[in-house]
Amino acid sequence: MALSKVELENLMTELKPHVETQDKKLATGLAAYTALFKAHPEYISHFSRLQGLDASNVMKSEGIKHYATTLVEAVVKMLDEAADKNKLDAVTKKYGQDHVTRQVTKTEFMNGLPIFISVFQGLVSEPKNKESLKKFLDYIFKEMCIEIKA
């Protein structure tokens, strides 16, 4: 389910400093992908700009900078719509469809959920905001996964 306006406002107050500039988006996204590729280095091959790279060199690549930034931009875009379920569902459908071309299975996609929850919850300290982030990420991952057929 989408977040209430109050949940969203509280969350964004605490999360905003971590996503308000390109440098901060990059740092947040790099943290997420560092954790993902540490747990699942085999996922590197799903990213077209990371072809030929492995766990030893992927985090130094220009390609990962692109993905790190776009990941956080996508999360912020979905948060912008989180108080309106219909708008949020439209955005999650689009991002889910984007993952179809990456040949990601539902299982692989959902394996990222606990990792991203951990990374994003690490950016906030208020328990209610940690819970809002978990609720939000659970929702968007499940909604995006609907589009993934494999």
PDB file of C-alpha atoms in Angstrom, residues 69-150:
ATOM      1  CA  THR A  69      22.286   7.606  -9.613  1.00  0.00           C
ATOM      2  CA  THR A  70      19.328   6.292 -11.609  1.00  0.00           C
ATOM      3  CA  LEU A  71      18.411   3.865  -8.816  1.00  0.00           C
ATOM      4  CA  VAL A  72      18.096   6.668  -6.290  1.00  0.00           C
ATOM      5  CA  GLU A  73      16.306   8.912  -8.790  1.00  0.00           C
ATOM      6  CA  ALA A  74      13.779   6.111  -9.355  1.00  0.00           C
ATOM      7  CA  VAL A  75      13.255   5.610  -5.622  1.00  0.00           C
ATOM      8  CA  VAL A  76      12.763   9.357  -5.147  1.00  0.00           C
ATOM      9  CA  LYS A  77      10.304   9.475  -8.066  1.00  0.00           C
ATOM     10  CA  MET A  78       8.314   6.642  -6.529  1.00  0.00           C
ATOM     11  CA  LEU A  79       8.417   8.340  -3.121  1.00  0.00           C
ATOM     12  CA  ASP A  80       7.071  11.484  -4.771  1.00  0.00           C
ATOM     13  CA  GLU A  81       4.014   9.423  -5.768  1.00  0.00           C
ATOM     14  CA  ALA A  82       3.813   7.294  -2.607  1.00  0.00           C
ATOM     15  CA  ALA A  83       0.821   9.110  -1.116  1.00  0.00           C
ATOM     16  CA  ASP A  84      -1.294   8.392  -4.227  1.00  0.00           C
ATOM     17  CA  LYS A  85      -1.662   4.664  -4.888  1.00  0.00           C
ATOM     18  CA  ASN A  86      -2.820   5.074  -8.499  1.00  0.00           C
ATOM     19  CA  LYS A  87       0.126   7.289  -9.427  1.00  0.00           C
ATOM     20  CA  LEU A  88       2.557   5.055  -7.558  1.00  0.00           C
ATOM     21  CA  ASP A  89       1.212   1.950  -9.294  1.00  0.00           C
ATOM     22  CA  ALA A  90       1.679   3.577 -12.709  1.00  0.00           C
ATOM     23  CA  VAL A  91       5.310   4.400 -11.923  1.00  0.00           C
ATOM     24  CA  THR A  92       6.074   0.970 -10.450  1.00  0.00           C
ATOM     25  CA  LYS A  93       4.560  -0.685 -13.525  1.00  0.00           C
ATOM     26  CA  LYS A  94       6.915   1.293 -15.771  1.00  0.00           C
ATOM     27  CA  TYR A  95       9.974   0.432 -13.681  1.00  0.00           C
ATOM     28  CA  GLY A  96       8.894  -3.207 -13.552  1.00  0.00           C
ATOM     29  CA  GLN A  97       8.627  -3.276 -17.341  1.00  0.00           C
ATOM     30  CA  ASP A  98      12.125  -1.787 -17.556  1.00  0.00           C
ATOM     31  CA  HIS A  99      13.470  -4.830 -15.686  1.00  0.00           C
ATOM     32  CA  VAL A 100      11.961  -7.262 -18.202  1.00  0.00           C
ATOM     33  CA  THR A 101      14.578  -6.283 -20.792  1.00  0.00           C
ATOM     34  CA  ARG A 102      17.342  -6.980 -18.263  1.00  0.00           C
ATOM     35  CA  GLN A 103      16.414 -10.664 -18.159  1.00  0.00           C
ATOM     36  CA  VAL A 104      15.997 -10.664 -14.402  1.00  0.00           C
ATOM     37  CA  THR A 105      13.895 -13.383 -12.809  1.00  0.00           C
ATOM     38  CA  LYS A 106      11.304 -12.655 -10.131  1.00  0.00           C
ATOM     39  CA  THR A 107      13.498 -14.468  -7.605  1.00  0.00           C
ATOM     40  CA  GLU A 108      16.587 -12.461  -8.520  1.00  0.00           C
ATOM     41  CA  PHE A 109      14.640  -9.228  -8.356  1.00  0.00           C
ATOM     42  CA  MET A 110      13.096 -10.025  -4.973  1.00  0.00           C
ATOM     43  CA  ASN A 111      16.492 -11.110  -3.603  1.00  0.00           C
ATOM     44  CA  GLY A 112      17.444  -7.434  -3.728  1.00  0.00           C
ATOM     45  CA  LEU A 113      14.593  -6.365  -1.446  1.00  0.00           C
ATOM     46  CA  PRO A 114      16.127  -7.177   1.957  1.00  0.00           C
ATOM     47  CA  ILE A 115      19.426  -5.678   0.828  1.00  0.00           C
ATOM     48  CA  PHE A 116      17.848  -2.411  -0.291  1.00  0.00           C
ATOM     49  CA  ILE A 117      15.689  -2.280   2.845  1.00  0.00           C
ATOM     50  CA  SER A 118      18.819  -2.555   4.964  1.00  0.00           C
ATOM     51  CA  VAL A 119      20.715   0.102   3.006  1.00  0.00           C
ATOM     52  CA  PHE A 120      17.876   2.619   2.895  1.00  0.00           C
ATOM     53  CA  GLN A 121      16.869   2.041   6.523  1.00  0.00           C
ATOM     54  CA  GLY A 122      20.479   2.793   7.428  1.00  0.00           C
ATOM     55  CA  LEU A 123      19.932   6.342   6.174  1.00  0.00           C
ATOM     56  CA  VAL A 124      17.240   7.143   8.725  1.00  0.00           C
ATOM     57  CA  SER A 125      17.217   6.872  12.503  1.00  0.00           C
ATOM     58  CA  GLU A 126      13.565   7.280  13.496  1.00  0.00           C
ATOM     59  CA  PRO A 127      11.891   3.862  13.976  1.00  0.00           C
ATOM     60  CA  LYS A 128       8.673   5.089  12.310  1.00  0.00           C
ATOM     61  CA  ASN A 129      10.685   6.129   9.240  1.00  0.00           C
ATOM     62  CA  LYS A 130      12.481   2.787   9.136  1.00  0.00           C
ATOM     63  CA  GLU A 131       9.070   1.112   9.165  1.00  0.00           C
ATOM     64  CA  SER A 132       7.747   3.459   6.462  1.00  0.00           C
ATOM     65  CA  LEU A 133      10.763   2.677   4.283  1.00  0.00           C
ATOM     66  CA  LYS A 134      10.249  -1.051   4.728  1.00  0.00           C
ATOM     67  CA  LYS A 135       6.541  -0.743   3.929  1.00  0.00           C
ATOM     68  CA  PHE A 136       7.308   1.391   0.872  1.00  0.00           C
ATOM     69  CA  LEU A 137      10.092  -0.841  -0.483  1.00  0.00           C
ATOM     70  CA  ASP A 138       8.062  -4.015   0.134  1.00  0.00           C
ATOM     71  CA  TYR A 139       5.217  -2.492  -1.827  1.00  0.00           C
ATOM     72  CA  ILE A 140       7.194  -1.181  -4.802  1.00  0.00           C
ATOM     73  CA  PHE A 141       9.270  -4.345  -5.184  1.00  0.00           C
ATOM     74  CA  LYS A 142       6.150  -6.517  -5.214  1.00  0.00           C
ATOM     75  CA  GLU A 143       4.404  -4.200  -7.655  1.00  0.00           C
ATOM     76  CA  MET A 144       7.393  -4.047 -10.010  1.00  0.00           C
ATOM     77  CA  CYS A 145       7.782  -7.813  -9.805  1.00  0.00           C
ATOM     78  CA  ILE A 146       4.295  -8.264 -11.294  1.00  0.00           C
ATOM     79  CA  GLU A 147       5.718  -7.135 -14.637  1.00  0.00           C
ATOM     80  CA  ILE A 148       8.630  -9.598 -14.561  1.00  0.00           C
ATOM     81  CA  LYS A 149       7.515 -12.800 -16.241  1.00  0.00           C
ATOM     82  CA  ALA A 150      10.552 -15.050 -15.709  1.00  0.00           C
TER      83      ALA A 150
END
